[in-house]
mmCIF file of C-alpha atoms and ligand atoms in Angstrom:
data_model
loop_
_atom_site.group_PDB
_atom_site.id
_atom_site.type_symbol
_atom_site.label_atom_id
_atom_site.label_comp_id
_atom_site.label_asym_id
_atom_site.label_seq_id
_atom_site.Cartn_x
_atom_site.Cartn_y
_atom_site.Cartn_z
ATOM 1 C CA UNK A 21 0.981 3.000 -1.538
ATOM 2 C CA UNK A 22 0.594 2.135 2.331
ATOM 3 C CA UNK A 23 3.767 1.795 4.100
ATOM 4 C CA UNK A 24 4.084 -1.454 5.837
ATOM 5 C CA UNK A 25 5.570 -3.125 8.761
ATOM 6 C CA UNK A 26 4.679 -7.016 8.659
ATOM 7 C CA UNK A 27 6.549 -7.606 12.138
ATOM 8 C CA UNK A 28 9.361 -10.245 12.695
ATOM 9 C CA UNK A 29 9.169 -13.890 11.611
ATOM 10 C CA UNK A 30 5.896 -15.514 13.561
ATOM 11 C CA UNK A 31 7.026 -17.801 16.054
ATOM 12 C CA UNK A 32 5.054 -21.151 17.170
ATOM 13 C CA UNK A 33 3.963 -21.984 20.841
ATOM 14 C CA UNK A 34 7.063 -21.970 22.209
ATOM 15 C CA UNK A 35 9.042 -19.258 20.390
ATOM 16 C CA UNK A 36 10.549 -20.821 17.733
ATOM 17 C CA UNK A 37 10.990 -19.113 14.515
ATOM 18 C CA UNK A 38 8.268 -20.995 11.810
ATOM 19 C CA UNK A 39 9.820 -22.692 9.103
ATOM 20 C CA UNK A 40 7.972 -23.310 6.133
ATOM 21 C CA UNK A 41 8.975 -25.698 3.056
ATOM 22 C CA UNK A 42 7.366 -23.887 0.764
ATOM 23 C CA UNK A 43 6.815 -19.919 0.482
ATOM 24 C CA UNK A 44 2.686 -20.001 -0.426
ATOM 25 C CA UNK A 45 2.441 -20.953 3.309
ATOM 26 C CA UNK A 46 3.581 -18.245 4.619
ATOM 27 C CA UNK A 47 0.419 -16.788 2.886
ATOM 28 C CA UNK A 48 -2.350 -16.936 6.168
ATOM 29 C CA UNK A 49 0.432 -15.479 8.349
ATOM 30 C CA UNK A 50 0.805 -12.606 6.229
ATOM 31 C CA UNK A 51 -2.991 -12.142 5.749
ATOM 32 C CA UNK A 52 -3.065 -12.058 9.250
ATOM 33 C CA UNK A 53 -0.179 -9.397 9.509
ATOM 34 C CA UNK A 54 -0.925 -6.719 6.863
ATOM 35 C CA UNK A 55 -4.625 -8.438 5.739
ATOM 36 C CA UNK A 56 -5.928 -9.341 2.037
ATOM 37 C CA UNK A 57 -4.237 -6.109 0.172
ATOM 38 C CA UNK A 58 -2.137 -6.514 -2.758
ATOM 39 C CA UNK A 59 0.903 -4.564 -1.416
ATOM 40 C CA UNK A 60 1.866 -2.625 -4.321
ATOM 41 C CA UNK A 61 -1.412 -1.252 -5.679
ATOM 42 C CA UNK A 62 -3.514 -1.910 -2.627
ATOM 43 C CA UNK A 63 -6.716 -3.812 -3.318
ATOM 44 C CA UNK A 64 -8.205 -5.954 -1.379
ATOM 45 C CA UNK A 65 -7.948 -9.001 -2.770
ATOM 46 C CA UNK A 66 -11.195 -11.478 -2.508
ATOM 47 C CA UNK A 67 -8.955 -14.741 -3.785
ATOM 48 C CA UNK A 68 -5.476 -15.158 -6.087
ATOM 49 C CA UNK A 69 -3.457 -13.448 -3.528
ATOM 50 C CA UNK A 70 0.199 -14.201 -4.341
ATOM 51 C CA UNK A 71 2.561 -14.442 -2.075
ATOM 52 C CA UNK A 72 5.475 -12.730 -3.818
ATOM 53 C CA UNK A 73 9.167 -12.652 -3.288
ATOM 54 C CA UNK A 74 10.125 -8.905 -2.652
ATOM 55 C CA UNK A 75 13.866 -9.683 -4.145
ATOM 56 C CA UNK A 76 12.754 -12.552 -6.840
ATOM 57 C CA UNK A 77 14.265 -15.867 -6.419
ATOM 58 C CA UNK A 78 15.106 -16.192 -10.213
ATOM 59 C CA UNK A 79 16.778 -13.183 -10.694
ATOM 60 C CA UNK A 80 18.229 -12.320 -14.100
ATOM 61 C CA UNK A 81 21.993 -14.137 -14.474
ATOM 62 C CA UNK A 82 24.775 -12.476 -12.561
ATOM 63 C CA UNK A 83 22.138 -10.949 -9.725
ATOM 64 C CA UNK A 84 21.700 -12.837 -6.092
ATOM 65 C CA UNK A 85 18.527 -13.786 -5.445
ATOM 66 C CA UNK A 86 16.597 -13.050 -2.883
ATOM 67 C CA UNK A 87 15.815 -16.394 -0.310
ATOM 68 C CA UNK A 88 13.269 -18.592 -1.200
ATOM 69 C CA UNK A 89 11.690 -19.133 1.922
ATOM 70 C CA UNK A 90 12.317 -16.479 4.502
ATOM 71 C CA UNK A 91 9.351 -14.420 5.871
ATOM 72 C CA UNK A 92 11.571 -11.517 5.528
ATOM 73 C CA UNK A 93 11.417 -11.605 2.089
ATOM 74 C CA UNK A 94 8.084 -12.321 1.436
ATOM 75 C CA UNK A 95 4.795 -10.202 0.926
ATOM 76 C CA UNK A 96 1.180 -10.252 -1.227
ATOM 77 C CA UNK A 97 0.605 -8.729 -4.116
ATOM 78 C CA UNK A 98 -2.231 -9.130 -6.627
ATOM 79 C CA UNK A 99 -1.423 -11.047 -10.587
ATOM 80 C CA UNK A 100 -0.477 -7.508 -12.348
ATOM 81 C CA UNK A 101 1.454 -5.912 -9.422
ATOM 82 C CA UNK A 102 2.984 -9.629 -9.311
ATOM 83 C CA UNK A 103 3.585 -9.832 -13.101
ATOM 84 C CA UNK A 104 4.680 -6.732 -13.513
ATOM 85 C CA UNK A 105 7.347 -6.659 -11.112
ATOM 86 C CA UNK A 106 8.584 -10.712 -12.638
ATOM 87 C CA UNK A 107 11.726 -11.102 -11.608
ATOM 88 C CA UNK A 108 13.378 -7.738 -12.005
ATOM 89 C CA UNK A 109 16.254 -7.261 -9.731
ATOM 90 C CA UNK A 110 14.356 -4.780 -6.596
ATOM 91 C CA UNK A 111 16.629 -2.639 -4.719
ATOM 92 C CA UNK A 112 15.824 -0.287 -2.112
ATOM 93 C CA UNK A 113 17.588 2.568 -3.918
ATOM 94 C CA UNK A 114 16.167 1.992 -7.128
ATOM 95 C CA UNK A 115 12.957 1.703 -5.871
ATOM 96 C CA UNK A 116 10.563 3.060 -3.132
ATOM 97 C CA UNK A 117 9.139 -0.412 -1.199
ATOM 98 C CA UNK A 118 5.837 0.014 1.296
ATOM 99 C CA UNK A 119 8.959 -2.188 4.298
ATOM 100 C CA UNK A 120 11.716 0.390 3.370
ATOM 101 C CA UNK A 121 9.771 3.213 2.765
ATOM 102 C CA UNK A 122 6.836 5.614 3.268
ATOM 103 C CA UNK A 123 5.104 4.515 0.490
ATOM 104 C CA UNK A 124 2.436 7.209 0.567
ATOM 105 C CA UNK A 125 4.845 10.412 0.378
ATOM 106 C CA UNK A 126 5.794 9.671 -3.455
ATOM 107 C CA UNK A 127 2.844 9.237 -5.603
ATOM 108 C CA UNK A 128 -0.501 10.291 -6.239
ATOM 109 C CA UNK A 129 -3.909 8.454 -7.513
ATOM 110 C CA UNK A 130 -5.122 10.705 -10.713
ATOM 111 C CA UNK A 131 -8.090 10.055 -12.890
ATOM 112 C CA UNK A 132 -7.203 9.344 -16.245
ATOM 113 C CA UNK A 133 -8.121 11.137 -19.085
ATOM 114 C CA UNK A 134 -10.765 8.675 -19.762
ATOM 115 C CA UNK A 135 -12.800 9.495 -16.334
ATOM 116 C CA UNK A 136 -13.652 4.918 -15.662
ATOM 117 C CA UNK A 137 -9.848 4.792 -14.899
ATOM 118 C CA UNK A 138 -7.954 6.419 -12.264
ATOM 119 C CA UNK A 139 -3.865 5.824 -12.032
ATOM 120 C CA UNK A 140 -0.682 6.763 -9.792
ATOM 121 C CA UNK A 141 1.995 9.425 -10.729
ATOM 122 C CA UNK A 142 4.739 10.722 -9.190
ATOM 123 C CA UNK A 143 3.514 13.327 -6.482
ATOM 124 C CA UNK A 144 4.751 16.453 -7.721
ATOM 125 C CA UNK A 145 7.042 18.328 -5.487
ATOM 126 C CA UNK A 146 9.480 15.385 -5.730
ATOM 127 C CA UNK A 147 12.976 16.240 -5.996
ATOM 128 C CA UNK A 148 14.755 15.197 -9.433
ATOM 129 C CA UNK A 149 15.984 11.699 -8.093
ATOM 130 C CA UNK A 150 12.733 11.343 -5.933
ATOM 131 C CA UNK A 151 10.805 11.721 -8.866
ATOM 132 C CA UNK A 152 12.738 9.410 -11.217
ATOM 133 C CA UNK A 153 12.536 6.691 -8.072
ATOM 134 C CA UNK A 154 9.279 6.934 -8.195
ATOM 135 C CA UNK A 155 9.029 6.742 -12.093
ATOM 136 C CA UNK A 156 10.811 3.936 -11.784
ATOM 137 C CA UNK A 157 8.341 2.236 -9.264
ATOM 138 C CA UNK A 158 5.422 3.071 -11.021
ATOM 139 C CA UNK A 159 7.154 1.649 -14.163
ATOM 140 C CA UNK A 160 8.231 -1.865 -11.919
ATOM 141 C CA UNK A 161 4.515 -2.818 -11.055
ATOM 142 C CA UNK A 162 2.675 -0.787 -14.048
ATOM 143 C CA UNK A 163 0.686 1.078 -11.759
ATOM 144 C CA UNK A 164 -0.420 3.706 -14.753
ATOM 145 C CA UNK A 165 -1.581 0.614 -16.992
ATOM 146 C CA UNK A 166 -5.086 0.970 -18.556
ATOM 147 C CA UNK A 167 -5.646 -2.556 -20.226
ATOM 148 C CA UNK A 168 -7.719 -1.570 -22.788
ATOM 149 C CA UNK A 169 -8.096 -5.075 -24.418
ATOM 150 C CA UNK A 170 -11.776 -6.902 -24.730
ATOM 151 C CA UNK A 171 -10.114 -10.130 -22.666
ATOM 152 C CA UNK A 172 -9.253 -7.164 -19.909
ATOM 153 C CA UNK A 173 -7.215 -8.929 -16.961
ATOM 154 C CA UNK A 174 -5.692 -5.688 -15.141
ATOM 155 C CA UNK A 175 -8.669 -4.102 -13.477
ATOM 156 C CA UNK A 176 -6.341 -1.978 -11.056
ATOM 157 C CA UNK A 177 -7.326 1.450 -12.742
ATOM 158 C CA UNK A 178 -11.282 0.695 -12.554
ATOM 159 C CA UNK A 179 -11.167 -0.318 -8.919
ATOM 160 C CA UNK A 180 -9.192 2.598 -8.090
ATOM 161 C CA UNK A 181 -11.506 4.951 -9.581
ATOM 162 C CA UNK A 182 -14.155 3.086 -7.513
ATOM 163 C CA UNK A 183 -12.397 3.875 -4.828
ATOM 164 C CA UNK A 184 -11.953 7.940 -5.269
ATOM 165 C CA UNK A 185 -16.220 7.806 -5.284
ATOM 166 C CA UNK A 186 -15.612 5.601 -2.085
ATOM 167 C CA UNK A 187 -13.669 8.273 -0.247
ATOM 168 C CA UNK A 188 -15.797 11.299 -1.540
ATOM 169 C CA UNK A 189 -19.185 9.448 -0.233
ATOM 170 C CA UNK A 190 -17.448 8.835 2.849
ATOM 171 C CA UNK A 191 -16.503 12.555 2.913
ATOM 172 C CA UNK A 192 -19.811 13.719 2.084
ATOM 173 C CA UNK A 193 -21.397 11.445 5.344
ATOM 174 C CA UNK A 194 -18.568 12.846 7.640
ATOM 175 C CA UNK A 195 -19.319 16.766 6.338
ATOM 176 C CA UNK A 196 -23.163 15.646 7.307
ATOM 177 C CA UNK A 197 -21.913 14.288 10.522
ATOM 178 C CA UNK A 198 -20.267 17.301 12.038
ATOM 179 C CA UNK A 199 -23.399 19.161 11.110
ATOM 180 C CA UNK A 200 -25.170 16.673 13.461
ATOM 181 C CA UNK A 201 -26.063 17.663 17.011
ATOM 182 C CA UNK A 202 -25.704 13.649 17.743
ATOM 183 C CA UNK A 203 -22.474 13.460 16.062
ATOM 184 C CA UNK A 204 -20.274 11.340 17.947
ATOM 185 C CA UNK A 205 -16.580 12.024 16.489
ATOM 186 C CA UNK A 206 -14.908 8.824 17.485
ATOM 187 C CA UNK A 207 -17.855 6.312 15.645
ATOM 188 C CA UNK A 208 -17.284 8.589 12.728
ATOM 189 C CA UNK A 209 -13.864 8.267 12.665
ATOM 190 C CA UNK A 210 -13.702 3.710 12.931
ATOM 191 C CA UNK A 211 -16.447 4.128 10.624
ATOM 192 C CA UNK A 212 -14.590 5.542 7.962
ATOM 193 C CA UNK A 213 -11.289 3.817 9.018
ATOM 194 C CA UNK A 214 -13.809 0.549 8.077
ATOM 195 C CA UNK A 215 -14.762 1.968 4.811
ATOM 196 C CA UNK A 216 -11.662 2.369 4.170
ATOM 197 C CA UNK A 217 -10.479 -1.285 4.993
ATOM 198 C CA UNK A 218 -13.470 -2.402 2.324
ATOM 199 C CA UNK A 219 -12.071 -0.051 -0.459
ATOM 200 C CA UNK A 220 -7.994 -0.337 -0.290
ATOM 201 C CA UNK A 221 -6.076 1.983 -2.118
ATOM 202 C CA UNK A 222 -5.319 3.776 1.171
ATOM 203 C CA UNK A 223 -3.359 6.627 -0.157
ATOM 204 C CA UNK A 224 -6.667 8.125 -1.369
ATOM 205 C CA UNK A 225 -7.889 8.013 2.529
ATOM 206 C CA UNK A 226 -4.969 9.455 3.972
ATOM 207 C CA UNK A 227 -4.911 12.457 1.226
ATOM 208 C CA UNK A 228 -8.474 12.806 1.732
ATOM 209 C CA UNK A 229 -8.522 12.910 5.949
ATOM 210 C CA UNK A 230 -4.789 14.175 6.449
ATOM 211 C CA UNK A 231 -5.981 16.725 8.070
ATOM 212 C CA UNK A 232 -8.784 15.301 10.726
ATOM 213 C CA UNK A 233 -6.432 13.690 13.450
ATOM 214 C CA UNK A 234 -8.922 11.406 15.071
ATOM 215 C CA UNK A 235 -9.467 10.208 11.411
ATOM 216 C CA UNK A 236 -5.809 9.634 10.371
ATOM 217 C CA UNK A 237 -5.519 7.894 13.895
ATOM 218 C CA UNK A 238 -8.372 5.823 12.927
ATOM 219 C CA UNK A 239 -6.426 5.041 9.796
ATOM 220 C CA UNK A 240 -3.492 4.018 10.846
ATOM 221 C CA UNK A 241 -4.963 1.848 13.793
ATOM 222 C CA UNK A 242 -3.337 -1.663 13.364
ATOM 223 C CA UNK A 243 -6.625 -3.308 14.890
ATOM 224 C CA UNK A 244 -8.586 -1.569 12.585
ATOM 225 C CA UNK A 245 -6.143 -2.014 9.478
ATOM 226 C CA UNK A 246 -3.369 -4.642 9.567
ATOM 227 C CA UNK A 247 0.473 -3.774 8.971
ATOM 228 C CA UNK A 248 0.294 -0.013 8.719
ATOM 229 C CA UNK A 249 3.792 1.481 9.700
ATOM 230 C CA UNK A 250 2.663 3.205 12.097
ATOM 231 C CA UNK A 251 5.990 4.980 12.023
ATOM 232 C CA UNK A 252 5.658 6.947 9.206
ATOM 233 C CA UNK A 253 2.709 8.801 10.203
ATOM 234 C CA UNK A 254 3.558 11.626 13.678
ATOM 235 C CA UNK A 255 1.173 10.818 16.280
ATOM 236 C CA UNK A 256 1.849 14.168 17.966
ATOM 237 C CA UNK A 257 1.136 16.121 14.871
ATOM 238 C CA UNK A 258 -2.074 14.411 13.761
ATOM 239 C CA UNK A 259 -0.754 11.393 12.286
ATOM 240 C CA UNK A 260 0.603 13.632 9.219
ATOM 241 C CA UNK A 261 2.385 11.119 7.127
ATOM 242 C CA UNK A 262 5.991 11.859 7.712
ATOM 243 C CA UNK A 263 9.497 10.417 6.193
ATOM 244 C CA UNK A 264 10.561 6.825 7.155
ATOM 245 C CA UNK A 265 14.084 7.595 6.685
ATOM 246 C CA UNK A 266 15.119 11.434 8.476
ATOM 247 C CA UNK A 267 18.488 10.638 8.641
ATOM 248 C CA UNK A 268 18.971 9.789 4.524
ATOM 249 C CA UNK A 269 20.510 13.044 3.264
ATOM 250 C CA UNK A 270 20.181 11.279 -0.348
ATOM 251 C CA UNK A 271 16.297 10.677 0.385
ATOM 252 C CA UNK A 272 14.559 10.967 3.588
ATOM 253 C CA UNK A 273 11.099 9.429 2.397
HETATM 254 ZN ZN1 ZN B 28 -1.473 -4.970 -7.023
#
C-alpha cells in the first residue's frame, strides 16, 4: 500500500481554505493530489472512484464520527476497499493508514494458490503487534478476498496479478537495457516510473526496484506519481522505504 501525503486543504485564488457542501466534490482535488488510485488496494481507477471518509461519518452508536466535509478526512478508494471498510470505527492504532503510515513496510502482494489471483499478507518479519495490525488491515478492506462468484464484482486479486506480469516485463526491458551500449539510465528509469503509474499496486514496484536508486527516485517522483510520501522513502540511501514514525517505540512503521 503506497504511503500518502495529499497536502493541506486546497485553497482558492486568494488563499482561502475551499469549502465544499458536499464531500464527492472534493473528488477532482484529490485526483489531482494523489491521482485516480483507490488508496487502499491501489488501482487505478478508470470511473466509480469514491471519495471515502477515512473515519466514517456514520459510525457505529457510541463512536464520534469522523467530519463530513473536511478535506482532512477525506480520500479515494475503489467499491470493495470502500465496502469493505463501511463504517467501521478506523483508528490509527488499530490500523496501518497510507496518511499515518508507511503503508508499504507491512504487507506483501502473494499469488494465490490459484495462480489468476494474487493477494496481500502481512510481510513477514513483523513483530507480534505489527503483524496483528496488519491482519487487522488486511481484514478492514478484504484485501485477501478472491470473489469466486459467477456475478464477480471484486476484481482486486485479478488486476493485481496483472500487475506482478507488469513489473516482471518491465524488469525484463530494464535487464535488456543495461545490456545496451545506448542505454540511457535516466529514460529507463521515468519509463518504468510511467509503467508503473498505468499498473498501480505500487508496492510490487518498489519491492521489485528497491534496490536501483535512480528507479526508486523515479518512483517516488510526485510529478511523475501524485501524493507519494515522499518521506517515507531516504533519499540519501536510495530512496529505501524507511519508517514514517522513528520516534514510536510501540511501532515505528
Ligand atoms: Zn481498493
Amino acid at each position: 500500500m503506497r504511503p500518502l501525503n495529499k497536502g493541506n486543504t486546497p485553497t482558492d485564488a486568494a488563499g482561502n481554505a475551499i469549502v465544499v457542501s458536499a464531500y464527492r466534490d472534493w473528488r477532482s482535488r484529490l485526483i489531482n493530489r494523489i491521482g485516480y488510485y483507490c488508496v487502499y488496494c491501489n488501482q487505478p481507477l478508470s470511473h466509480s472512484l469514491q471519495v471515502e471518509h477515512v473515519i466514517p461519518k456514520n459510525p457505529p452508536k457510541g463512536v464520534s464520527p469522523g467530519p463530513a466535509l473536511d478535506w482532512d478526512n477525506m480520500l479515494l478508494a475503489c467499491g470493495p476497499c470502500n465496502n469493505a471498510k463501511d463504517n467501521t470505527p478506523i483508528d490509527a492504532n488499530t490500523y496501518y493508514l497510507p496518511e499515518e503510515h508507511n503503508t508499504h513496510l507491512p504487507f506483501s502482494i502473494v499469488l494465490n494458490a490459484n495462480p489468476d489471483h494474487a493477494i496481500v499478507i502481512e510481510r513477514p518479519g513483523l513483530n507480534a503487534n505489527q503483524h496483528h495490525k496488519a491482519h487487522d488491515t488486511i481484514e478492514l478492506l478484504a484485501l485477501d478476498n478472491i470473489d469466486e462468484r459467477p456475478a464477480i464484482v471484486d476484481i482486486r486479486s485479478i488486476k493485481r496479478k496483472a500487475a506482478i506480469l507488469s513489473v516482471k516485463s518491465a524488469r525484463q526491458v530494464y535487464d535488456m537495457a543495461l545490456a545496451s551500449t545506448t542505454y540511457n539510465a535516466n529514460v529507463v528509469a521515468i519509463d518504468i516510473a510511467r509503467r508503473a503509474a498505468d499498473s498501480g499496486f505500487f508496492s510490487l514496484w518498489y519491492e521489485e526496484f528497491f534496490n536501483e536508486p535512480l528507479i526508486m527516485e523515479k518512483l517516488t517522483d510526485n510529478s511523475i506519481i501524485k501524493g507519494t510520501a515522499t518521506n517515507c522513502f531516504d533519499s540519501n540511501m536510495g530512496y529505501i522505504p524507511i519508517p514514517r514514525n522513528p520516534l514510536n517505540p510501540s511501532d515505528p512503521i
